[in-house]
C-alpha cells in the first residue's frame, strides 16, 4: 500500500506529471536546446555495440549491457526494443536477427541493457547465454516500437502488468519514472511461476522503498504455495491466483483511471484485455506488447510505427545527417565518418571473461536459378544459407564450392493470383494476389518461413529475393544494406511482379 506522510511533516513538492528530458526539444520552435538534442529518440539507426557486462538474473534470465562503438548515446523511449544480429552459426555465416526490449532507462544512455530469458529450445537465447561475453561486438538496428511511455504525461498514473519475461520493457519504464522528477503513481502487478523466479526483484523492492510513487505487487498465479517445510513457496506472503477482474479490483481499485502497459505471453494479455474492459478501462488507455504476432496488436500505433519504418529505409544517410546537424556545442557526440561508415570511438580496451568459441563455417552453396543471371556481389550480405534444394547438385571443380542448379518451370504450382512466386529451396510455385502478403500465401501453400512479430519489426522472416519486385512496408526489421542485397520481409511485402525466392 502507498505510504502516508506524517501530517505534521511538510509535504515534498514536485512538478506536475512526467516529462522526458528531450520533450521540450521536440516541441521547440527555436531550435535545439543543449545536449537533449543528442539524446532525442529521433529515429532508428544502424550501429555496432560492444558488450561490457553480463549480469545473471532470476528466472533463467541474463542481462547484457552494451555501449555503442561510435561513442554516441543510445536515444530511445522506455519500452522500445532493438533488432540485433547474433552470429550463432559463426563469424563467417549469416547472422540470426532477433528483437529484444531495452530494460535500462533512456535517462542513462551511455550504456543500455537487454535482458534475455533462456529457452532450452531457443536458438538465439541459448547461444547468448552460453557464448555472448564481454568484448563481443554485435550489429544492431533501433530503437523501434510504439510500446512506450509518452514524452509528456500530465497525470502520469500507470498500471503495469508483467508476466515472466514481460517484465523487461516495463522495467525500463519503472527505472525511467524513478529517475525523473514529477508527480506519478505507478502500480506494477508482476506474475511469476515461483518465488525465486521474479527477475529484478531486489531492485524493485528497493525502488518501492525509496520512491513513494512506485508500488510493486507480486503474485504466483495459480501455483500452489508448497507444502515442504522451509521451502520458498511455503513461506510466500505475496498474492496468488491468475490475473482476473477480482485480483485487479483488489490491488488497484482505480484501474479505470490509469494508463495500462502490459507485456507477456498472448494468453496472459488476452485475459488482461478482457479484465480491463470489464473494469471499464477504455481501449485507448491500454497498451500491450505481445511476444508473438498471432494477433494485430498495434493498430492504434500504426501512424507512429509507419513513420519509423519509412525513416529506417534511409538509416545510414539519416544518421550521418543527424550528426552533421548537431550544433557546435554537441560535437562531442559526433562520430567520424569515412566512405565505409562511422569510425569506431577510441576507448580503453576491455578484457573478455571468456573468449568466444570458434565455430567452423560450412562450405558455401551457391543456388543458381535457370534463366537468372547470378549476382556478382561477394559481400557478406550476398551469401546464400546452406539448405537442401529439390534439384541435383554438381561440384564446381574449379572452385571446389557446391553449386545447385534449379529450374522453377519444373515445380508444381498451387494457389490462385496474378503473380507467380517460385520458392527454389522448397521446390514449389505459389500464385499470389497483389494485395496479399507474401508470407501468408507461402504459409498457406506449406512453405516453411519462420516469423515472430509478422509486422515487419523483428526481422525473423527475412529471406533473399533472387528475382522480381515487392512493395515492402516494414517497421524497422531490416537494414538498408540488406535491402540492397536483395533481402526482404515477406510478412509485410506484397508482390508487384513474379518472384523467385530463396526459401
Coordinates of C-alpha atoms in Angstrom, one line a residue:
X1 CA 0.0 0.0 0.0
X2 CA 1.0 3.6 -0.5
X3 CA 2.8 5.1 2.5
X4 CA 1.1 8.1 4.1
X5 CA 3.1 11.1 5.1
X6 CA 3.2 12.3 8.7
X7 CA 0.6 15.1 8.9
X8 CA 3.0 17.3 10.9
X9 CA 5.7 17.0 8.2
X10 CA 5.7 19.4 5.3
X11 CA 4.9 17.7 2.0
X12 CA 7.6 17.5 -0.6
X13 CA 6.8 19.4 -3.7
X14 CA 7.1 18.1 -7.3
X15 CA 6.3 19.4 -10.7
X16 CA 3.1 18.2 -12.2
X17 CA 3.3 15.0 -14.3
X18 CA 6.2 13.4 -16.0
X19 CA 8.2 14.9 -18.9
X20 CA 11.0 13.2 -20.7
X21 CA 14.3 15.1 -21.0
X22 CA 14.0 15.5 -24.8
X23 CA 10.4 16.6 -24.8
X24 CA 11.0 20.4 -24.9
X25 CA 13.4 19.9 -27.8
X26 CA 10.8 18.0 -29.8
X27 CA 8.3 20.8 -29.2
X28 CA 10.7 23.7 -29.5
X29 CA 10.3 26.2 -32.3
X30 CA 13.6 28.0 -31.7
X31 CA 16.0 25.2 -32.5
X32 CA 17.9 22.6 -30.5
X33 CA 18.4 23.1 -26.8
X34 CA 21.6 21.8 -25.4
X35 CA 22.6 18.1 -25.0
X36 CA 19.0 17.0 -25.2
X37 CA 19.4 17.1 -29.0
X38 CA 21.9 14.3 -28.9
X39 CA 19.6 12.3 -26.6
X40 CA 16.4 12.7 -28.5
X41 CA 14.9 9.5 -29.9
X42 CA 14.5 10.9 -33.4
X43 CA 14.7 7.7 -35.4
X44 CA 16.1 4.2 -35.6
X45 CA 19.7 3.9 -36.6
X46 CA 22.2 1.1 -37.6
X47 CA 25.1 0.8 -35.2
X48 CA 27.6 -1.6 -33.7
X49 CA 27.6 -2.1 -29.9
X50 CA 30.1 -3.8 -27.6
X51 CA 29.1 -6.0 -24.6
X52 CA 30.6 -4.5 -21.5
X53 CA 28.9 -6.5 -18.7
X54 CA 26.8 -9.6 -18.2
X55 CA 24.6 -10.0 -15.1
X56 CA 22.7 -13.2 -14.2
X57 CA 19.1 -12.6 -13.2
X58 CA 16.4 -14.8 -11.7
X59 CA 14.0 -16.8 -13.9
X60 CA 16.7 -18.1 -16.3
X61 CA 17.4 -14.5 -17.5
X62 CA 20.7 -12.8 -18.3
X63 CA 21.2 -9.0 -18.6
X64 CA 23.6 -7.9 -21.3
X65 CA 25.0 -4.4 -21.0
X66 CA 26.2 -2.7 -24.2
X67 CA 27.8 0.6 -25.3
X68 CA 27.8 2.0 -28.8
X69 CA 31.1 1.6 -30.7
X70 CA 30.8 5.1 -32.2
X71 CA 30.8 6.7 -28.7
X72 CA 27.3 8.1 -29.1
X73 CA 24.5 7.7 -26.6
X74 CA 21.6 5.4 -27.5
X75 CA 18.5 7.5 -27.6
X76 CA 15.2 5.6 -27.1
X77 CA 11.9 5.7 -25.3
X78 CA 11.1 3.5 -22.4
X79 CA 9.5 0.3 -23.7
X80 CA 11.1 0.2 -27.1
X81 CA 13.3 -2.6 -28.5
X82 CA 16.2 -3.1 -30.8
X83 CA 16.8 -5.6 -33.6
X84 CA 20.2 -7.5 -33.1
X85 CA 22.2 -9.7 -35.4
X86 CA 23.6 -12.7 -33.5
X87 CA 26.4 -14.7 -35.1
X88 CA 25.1 -18.0 -33.8
X89 CA 26.5 -20.0 -36.7
X90 CA 29.9 -18.5 -36.6
X91 CA 31.6 -15.3 -37.8
X92 CA 31.5 -16.2 -41.4
X93 CA 27.9 -17.3 -41.6
X94 CA 24.7 -15.3 -42.0
X95 CA 23.6 -13.9 -38.6
X96 CA 20.3 -14.6 -37.0
X97 CA 18.2 -11.5 -36.2
X98 CA 16.1 -11.2 -33.1
X99 CA 14.4 -8.3 -31.3
X100 CA 14.8 -7.6 -27.6
X101 CA 13.3 -4.9 -25.4
X102 CA 15.6 -2.5 -23.7
X103 CA 15.4 -2.9 -20.0
X104 CA 17.5 0.1 -19.0
X105 CA 16.4 3.7 -18.7
X106 CA 17.0 6.3 -21.5
X107 CA 18.0 8.8 -18.8
X108 CA 21.3 6.8 -18.6
X109 CA 22.0 6.5 -22.3
X110 CA 25.8 5.9 -22.4
X111 CA 25.2 2.2 -21.8
X112 CA 22.0 0.2 -22.4
X113 CA 20.8 -3.2 -21.4
X114 CA 18.8 -6.1 -22.9
X115 CA 17.5 -9.0 -20.9
X116 CA 17.3 -12.4 -22.5
X117 CA 15.3 -15.3 -21.0
X118 CA 16.9 -18.7 -21.8
X119 CA 14.7 -21.0 -23.7
X120 CA 16.2 -24.6 -23.8
X121 CA 14.8 -25.0 -27.3
X122 CA 15.7 -21.5 -28.5
X123 CA 18.5 -21.0 -31.0
X124 CA 19.4 -17.4 -30.1
X125 CA 18.7 -17.3 -26.4
X126 CA 20.7 -20.5 -25.7
X127 CA 23.6 -19.1 -27.8
X128 CA 23.5 -15.8 -26.0
X129 CA 23.6 -17.3 -22.5
X130 CA 26.5 -19.7 -23.5
X131 CA 28.6 -17.6 -25.8
X132 CA 27.8 -13.9 -25.6
X133 CA 30.5 -12.4 -23.4
X134 CA 32.2 -9.1 -22.6
X135 CA 34.0 -7.7 -25.6
X136 CA 31.7 -9.2 -28.2
X137 CA 30.5 -6.7 -30.8
X138 CA 27.1 -7.0 -32.4
X139 CA 25.3 -5.2 -35.2
X140 CA 22.1 -3.5 -34.1
X141 CA 19.1 -1.5 -35.5
X142 CA 16.9 0.6 -33.4
X143 CA 15.2 1.8 -31.4
X144 CA 11.9 0.6 -32.8
X145 CA 8.4 0.1 -31.4
X146 CA 5.4 2.1 -30.3
X147 CA 5.0 0.5 -26.9
X148 CA 6.5 3.2 -24.7
X149 CA 5.8 6.0 -22.2
X150 CA 4.6 9.3 -23.6
X151 CA 7.1 12.2 -23.9
X152 CA 4.8 14.2 -21.6
X153 CA 2.0 12.9 -19.3
X154 CA 0.3 15.5 -17.1
X155 CA -1.4 12.8 -14.9
X156 CA 1.2 10.0 -15.0
X157 CA -0.9 7.4 -13.4
X158 CA 0.1 3.9 -14.6
X159 CA -0.8 0.2 -14.1
X160 CA 2.0 -2.0 -15.4
X161 CA 1.1 -5.7 -15.9
X162 CA 4.0 -8.2 -16.4
X163 CA 4.2 -11.9 -16.8
X164 CA 7.5 -13.7 -16.7
X165 CA 10.0 -12.2 -19.2
X166 CA 7.4 -9.5 -19.9
X167 CA 9.0 -7.5 -17.1
X168 CA 11.8 -6.4 -19.5
X169 CA 10.2 -3.3 -21.2
X170 CA 8.3 -2.4 -18.0
X171 CA 11.5 -2.4 -16.0
X172 CA 12.7 0.3 -18.4
X173 CA 9.6 2.3 -17.6
X174 CA 9.9 1.9 -13.8
X175 CA 13.6 2.9 -13.9
X176 CA 12.8 5.9 -16.0
X177 CA 10.0 7.1 -13.8
X178 CA 12.2 6.7 -10.7
X179 CA 14.9 8.8 -12.4
X180 CA 12.6 11.7 -13.3
X181 CA 11.2 14.5 -11.2
X182 CA 7.4 15.0 -11.2
X183 CA 4.2 13.6 -9.9
X184 CA 3.5 9.9 -10.7
X185 CA 1.6 7.0 -9.4
X186 CA 2.8 3.6 -10.6
X187 CA 1.4 0.1 -9.7
X188 CA 3.3 -2.9 -11.1
X189 CA 1.5 -6.2 -10.9
X190 CA 4.1 -8.9 -11.6
X191 CA 3.2 -12.5 -12.2
X192 CA 5.8 -15.2 -11.8
X193 CA 5.9 -19.0 -11.7
X194 CA 7.8 -19.4 -8.4
X195 CA 9.1 -17.2 -5.6
X196 CA 12.6 -17.3 -6.8
X197 CA 11.9 -16.6 -10.4
X198 CA 11.0 -12.9 -10.3
X199 CA 13.7 -11.1 -12.2
X200 CA 14.8 -7.7 -10.8
X201 CA 13.0 -8.4 -7.5
X202 CA 15.8 -7.0 -5.4
X203 CA 15.9 -3.7 -7.4
X204 CA 12.1 -3.5 -7.5
X205 CA 11.9 -3.9 -3.7
X206 CA 14.5 -1.1 -3.3
X207 CA 12.7 1.2 -5.7
X208 CA 9.3 0.9 -4.0
X209 CA 11.0 1.6 -0.6
X210 CA 13.0 4.6 -2.0
X211 CA 10.2 6.1 -4.2
X212 CA 6.7 6.5 -2.7
X213 CA 5.4 6.9 -6.3
X214 CA 6.1 3.2 -7.1
X215 CA 4.2 0.1 -5.7
X216 CA 5.1 -3.5 -6.7
X217 CA 2.8 -6.4 -6.2
X218 CA 4.0 -10.0 -6.8
X219 CA 1.7 -12.9 -7.5
X220 CA 2.4 -16.6 -8.1
X221 CA -0.5 -17.1 -10.4
X222 CA -2.4 -20.3 -9.7
X223 CA 0.7 -22.1 -8.5
X224 CA 0.4 -23.9 -5.1
X225 CA 2.3 -22.3 -2.2
X226 CA 4.0 -25.6 -1.5
X227 CA 3.9 -27.9 1.5
X228 CA 7.5 -28.6 2.0
X229 CA 8.8 -27.2 5.3
X230 CA 11.2 -24.4 4.7
X231 CA 10.6 -24.2 1.0
X232 CA 10.4 -20.7 -0.6
X233 CA 6.8 -21.4 -1.7
X234 CA 5.7 -22.4 1.8
X235 CA 6.9 -19.0 3.2
X236 CA 5.4 -17.0 0.3
X237 CA 3.5 -13.9 1.6
X238 CA 2.6 -12.4 -1.8
X239 CA -0.5 -12.8 -3.8
X240 CA -1.7 -16.0 -5.5
X241 CA -4.1 -16.5 -8.4
X242 CA -4.2 -15.9 -12.1
X243 CA -4.9 -12.5 -13.5
X244 CA -8.6 -11.8 -13.0
X245 CA -11.0 -8.9 -12.6
X246 CA -11.3 -9.7 -8.9
X247 CA -7.5 -9.5 -8.5
X248 CA -7.3 -6.2 -10.3
X249 CA -10.2 -4.8 -8.2
X250 CA -8.4 -5.8 -5.1
X251 CA -4.9 -4.5 -5.8
X252 CA -5.7 -1.5 -8.0
X253 CA -9.4 -0.4 -7.5
X254 CA -8.8 2.8 -9.5
X255 CA -7.5 0.9 -12.6
X256 CA -10.1 2.8 -14.7
X257 CA -8.3 6.0 -14.2
X258 CA -4.8 4.7 -15.2
X259 CA -2.9 4.1 -18.4
X260 CA -2.2 0.4 -18.6
X261 CA 1.0 -1.1 -20.1
X262 CA 1.1 -4.9 -20.3
X263 CA 3.6 -7.3 -21.6
X264 CA 3.7 -11.1 -21.6
X265 CA 2.5 -14.2 -23.5
X266 CA -0.6 -13.9 -25.7
X267 CA -2.9 -15.8 -23.3
X268 CA -2.0 -13.5 -20.4
X269 CA -2.6 -10.4 -22.5
X270 CA -5.9 -11.8 -23.9
X271 CA -7.0 -12.2 -20.3
X272 CA -5.8 -8.7 -19.4
X273 CA -7.8 -7.2 -22.2
X274 CA -11.0 -8.9 -21.1
X275 CA -10.5 -8.0 -17.4
X276 CA -9.6 -4.4 -18.1
X277 CA -12.7 -4.0 -20.3
X278 CA -14.9 -5.4 -17.5
X279 CA -13.4 -2.8 -15.2
X280 CA -14.4 -0.1 -17.7
X281 CA -10.8 0.8 -18.8
X282 CA -11.1 2.4 -22.3
X283 CA -9.2 0.7 -25.1
X284 CA -7.3 4.0 -25.8
X285 CA -5.7 3.6 -22.3
X286 CA -4.5 0.0 -22.9
X287 CA -1.1 -0.6 -24.5
X288 CA 0.2 -4.1 -25.0
X289 CA 3.4 -5.8 -26.2
X290 CA 2.9 -9.3 -27.4
X291 CA 5.7 -11.9 -27.5
X292 CA 4.2 -13.2 -30.8
X293 CA 2.4 -11.7 -33.8
X294 CA -0.6 -14.0 -33.8
X295 CA -2.9 -11.0 -33.3
X296 CA -2.9 -7.5 -34.7
X297 CA -1.7 -5.7 -31.6
X298 CA -0.5 -2.3 -32.7
X299 CA -3.3 -0.8 -34.8
X300 CA -3.6 2.3 -32.6
X301 CA 0.1 2.9 -33.2
X302 CA 0.1 2.5 -37.0
X303 CA 1.0 6.1 -37.8
X304 CA 4.0 6.3 -35.5
X305 CA 5.3 2.9 -36.4
X306 CA 4.9 3.6 -40.1
X307 CA 6.9 6.8 -39.8
X308 CA 9.7 4.9 -38.0
X309 CA 9.7 2.3 -40.8
X310 CA 9.9 5.0 -43.6
X311 CA 12.9 6.6 -41.9
X312 CA 14.5 3.2 -41.3
X313 CA 14.9 2.7 -45.0
X314 CA 17.4 5.5 -45.1
X315 CA 19.0 4.9 -41.7
X316 CA 22.6 5.1 -42.8
X317 CA 22.3 8.5 -44.5
X318 CA 19.8 9.8 -41.9
X319 CA 22.3 9.0 -39.1
X320 CA 25.0 10.9 -40.8
X321 CA 22.8 13.9 -41.5
X322 CA 21.7 13.8 -37.9
X323 CA 25.2 14.1 -36.5
X324 CA 26.1 16.8 -39.1
X325 CA 23.2 18.8 -37.9
X326 CA 24.4 18.9 -34.3
X327 CA 25.3 22.4 -33.0
X328 CA 28.9 23.1 -32.3
X329 CA 28.4 22.6 -28.6
X330 CA 27.4 19.0 -29.2
X331 CA 30.3 18.0 -31.4
X332 CA 31.5 15.6 -28.7
X333 CA 28.7 13.3 -29.8
X334 CA 29.7 13.2 -33.5
X335 CA 31.4 10.1 -34.8
X336 CA 34.0 10.5 -37.6
X337 CA 32.8 9.2 -40.9
X338 CA 34.7 7.6 -43.8
X339 CA 33.5 6.0 -47.0
X340 CA 32.9 2.8 -45.0
X341 CA 30.7 4.4 -42.4
X342 CA 31.2 5.8 -38.9
X343 CA 34.6 5.3 -37.3
X344 CA 34.7 3.4 -34.0
X345 CA 35.4 5.6 -31.0
X346 CA 38.7 5.2 -29.3
X347 CA 38.3 4.0 -25.8
X348 CA 40.0 1.9 -23.1
X349 CA 40.1 -1.8 -24.2
X350 CA 38.2 -4.3 -22.1
X351 CA 39.2 -7.8 -21.4
X352 CA 36.6 -10.5 -22.2
X353 CA 35.9 -13.0 -19.4
X354 CA 35.9 -15.9 -21.8
X355 CA 37.0 -16.0 -25.5
X356 CA 34.2 -16.8 -27.9
X357 CA 34.5 -20.3 -29.2
X358 CA 35.3 -20.5 -32.9
X359 CA 32.5 -22.2 -34.9
X360 CA 33.6 -23.9 -38.1
X361 CA 32.0 -22.4 -41.2
X362 CA 30.3 -24.8 -43.7
X363 CA 31.3 -24.5 -47.3
X364 CA 29.3 -22.1 -49.4
X365 CA 26.5 -23.4 -51.5
X366 CA 25.5 -21.2 -54.5
X367 CA 22.0 -21.6 -55.7
X368 CA 21.7 -20.9 -59.4
X369 CA 18.3 -20.4 -60.9
X370 CA 17.8 -21.3 -64.5
X371 CA 17.2 -18.1 -66.6
X372 CA 18.5 -15.7 -63.9
X373 CA 21.9 -14.2 -64.1
X374 CA 23.8 -14.8 -60.8
X375 CA 24.7 -11.8 -58.7
X376 CA 28.4 -10.8 -58.8
X377 CA 28.3 -9.2 -55.3
X378 CA 30.6 -11.1 -53.0
X379 CA 29.9 -9.1 -49.9
X380 CA 28.6 -10.6 -46.6
X381 CA 25.0 -9.9 -47.5
X382 CA 25.2 -11.9 -50.8
X383 CA 25.9 -15.3 -49.2
X384 CA 23.0 -17.8 -49.5
X385 CA 22.5 -20.0 -46.5
X386 CA 23.2 -23.7 -46.9
X387 CA 20.0 -25.8 -47.3
X388 CA 18.8 -28.8 -49.4
X389 CA 17.3 -27.9 -52.7
X390 CA 14.9 -30.1 -54.8
X391 CA 17.4 -30.4 -57.7
X392 CA 20.6 -32.2 -58.5
X393 CA 23.8 -30.5 -57.3
X394 CA 27.1 -30.5 -59.1
X395 CA 30.5 -29.7 -57.7
X396 CA 32.3 -26.8 -59.3
X397 CA 35.7 -28.5 -60.0
X398 CA 37.4 -25.1 -60.5
X399 CA 36.5 -23.6 -57.1
X400 CA 35.5 -26.6 -55.0
X401 CA 32.3 -24.9 -54.0
X402 CA 29.0 -26.7 -54.3
X403 CA 26.6 -25.2 -56.9
X404 CA 22.9 -26.1 -57.1
X405 CA 21.0 -25.5 -60.3
X406 CA 17.2 -25.3 -60.1
X407 CA 14.6 -24.7 -62.8
X408 CA 11.4 -23.2 -61.4
X409 CA 9.5 -24.3 -64.5
X410 CA 9.6 -27.9 -63.3
X411 CA 8.0 -27.0 -59.9
X412 CA 4.4 -27.8 -59.1
X413 CA 2.1 -24.8 -59.0
X414 CA -0.6 -24.1 -56.3
X415 CA -2.9 -21.3 -55.5
X416 CA -4.5 -18.5 -57.5
X417 CA -3.4 -15.0 -58.2
X418 CA -1.9 -12.7 -60.8
X419 CA 1.8 -13.2 -59.7
X420 CA 3.9 -16.4 -59.6
X421 CA 6.3 -16.9 -56.7
X422 CA 8.9 -19.6 -57.1
X423 CA 10.4 -20.9 -53.8
X424 CA 13.6 -22.6 -55.0
X425 CA 14.6 -24.4 -51.9
X426 CA 11.0 -25.8 -51.3
X427 CA 10.6 -26.6 -55.0
X428 CA 7.2 -25.0 -55.3
X429 CA 5.5 -22.3 -57.3
X430 CA 2.8 -20.4 -55.5
X431 CA 0.4 -17.9 -57.0
X432 CA -0.4 -14.7 -55.1
X433 CA -2.6 -11.7 -55.5
X434 CA -1.0 -8.2 -55.4
X435 CA -2.9 -7.4 -52.2
X436 CA -1.8 -10.5 -50.2
X437 CA 1.3 -10.6 -48.1
X438 CA 3.9 -13.0 -49.4
X439 CA 4.2 -14.7 -46.0
X440 CA 0.5 -15.5 -45.9
X441 CA 0.4 -17.1 -49.3
X442 CA 3.6 -19.0 -48.7
X443 CA 2.5 -20.5 -45.4
X444 CA -0.9 -21.4 -46.8
X445 CA 0.9 -23.4 -49.5
X446 CA 3.2 -25.1 -47.0
X447 CA 6.4 -23.2 -47.5
X448 CA 8.2 -23.0 -44.2
X449 CA 9.3 -19.5 -43.3
X450 CA 10.0 -18.6 -39.7
X451 CA 8.3 -15.5 -38.4
X452 CA 7.6 -13.9 -35.0
X453 CA 6.0 -10.4 -35.0
X454 CA 4.6 -10.6 -38.5
X455 CA 4.5 -6.8 -38.6
X456 CA 7.9 -6.0 -40.2
X457 CA 9.6 -5.2 -36.9
X458 CA 11.6 -8.2 -35.7
X459 CA 13.2 -9.3 -39.0
X460 CA 12.9 -13.0 -38.2
X461 CA 11.2 -13.9 -41.5
X462 CA 13.9 -12.3 -43.6
X463 CA 14.6 -14.1 -46.9
X464 CA 16.5 -13.5 -50.2
X465 CA 14.7 -12.3 -53.3
X466 CA 16.5 -13.7 -56.3
X467 CA 14.3 -12.1 -58.9
X468 CA 11.3 -9.8 -59.1
X469 CA 10.0 -6.8 -57.2
X470 CA 7.9 -6.4 -54.0
X471 CA 6.3 -3.5 -52.2
X472 CA 7.6 -3.7 -48.6
X473 CA 6.2 -1.6 -45.7
X474 CA 8.5 -2.7 -42.9
X475 CA 8.7 -1.1 -39.4
X476 CA 12.5 -1.3 -38.9
X477 CA 13.1 -5.0 -39.0
X478 CA 15.5 -4.9 -42.0
X479 CA 18.6 -2.8 -42.7
X480 CA 19.1 -0.7 -45.8
X481 CA 22.2 -2.7 -46.9
X482 CA 20.2 -5.9 -46.6
X483 CA 17.5 -4.5 -48.9
X484 CA 20.2 -3.5 -51.4
X485 CA 21.5 -7.1 -51.2
X486 CA 18.1 -8.5 -52.2
X487 CA 16.6 -9.4 -48.9
X488 CA 13.1 -8.6 -47.9
X489 CA 10.5 -9.3 -45.2
X490 CA 7.7 -11.4 -46.6
X491 CA 5.4 -10.7 -43.7
X492 CA 4.9 -7.1 -44.8
X493 CA 5.6 -7.3 -48.5
X494 CA 3.3 -7.7 -51.5
X495 CA 4.4 -8.9 -54.9
X496 CA 4.4 -6.4 -57.8
X497 CA 5.8 -8.9 -60.3
X498 CA 6.6 -12.6 -60.5
X499 CA 9.1 -13.5 -57.8
X500 CA 11.9 -16.1 -57.3
X501 CA 12.6 -16.5 -53.6
X502 CA 15.4 -18.4 -51.8
X503 CA 13.1 -20.3 -49.4

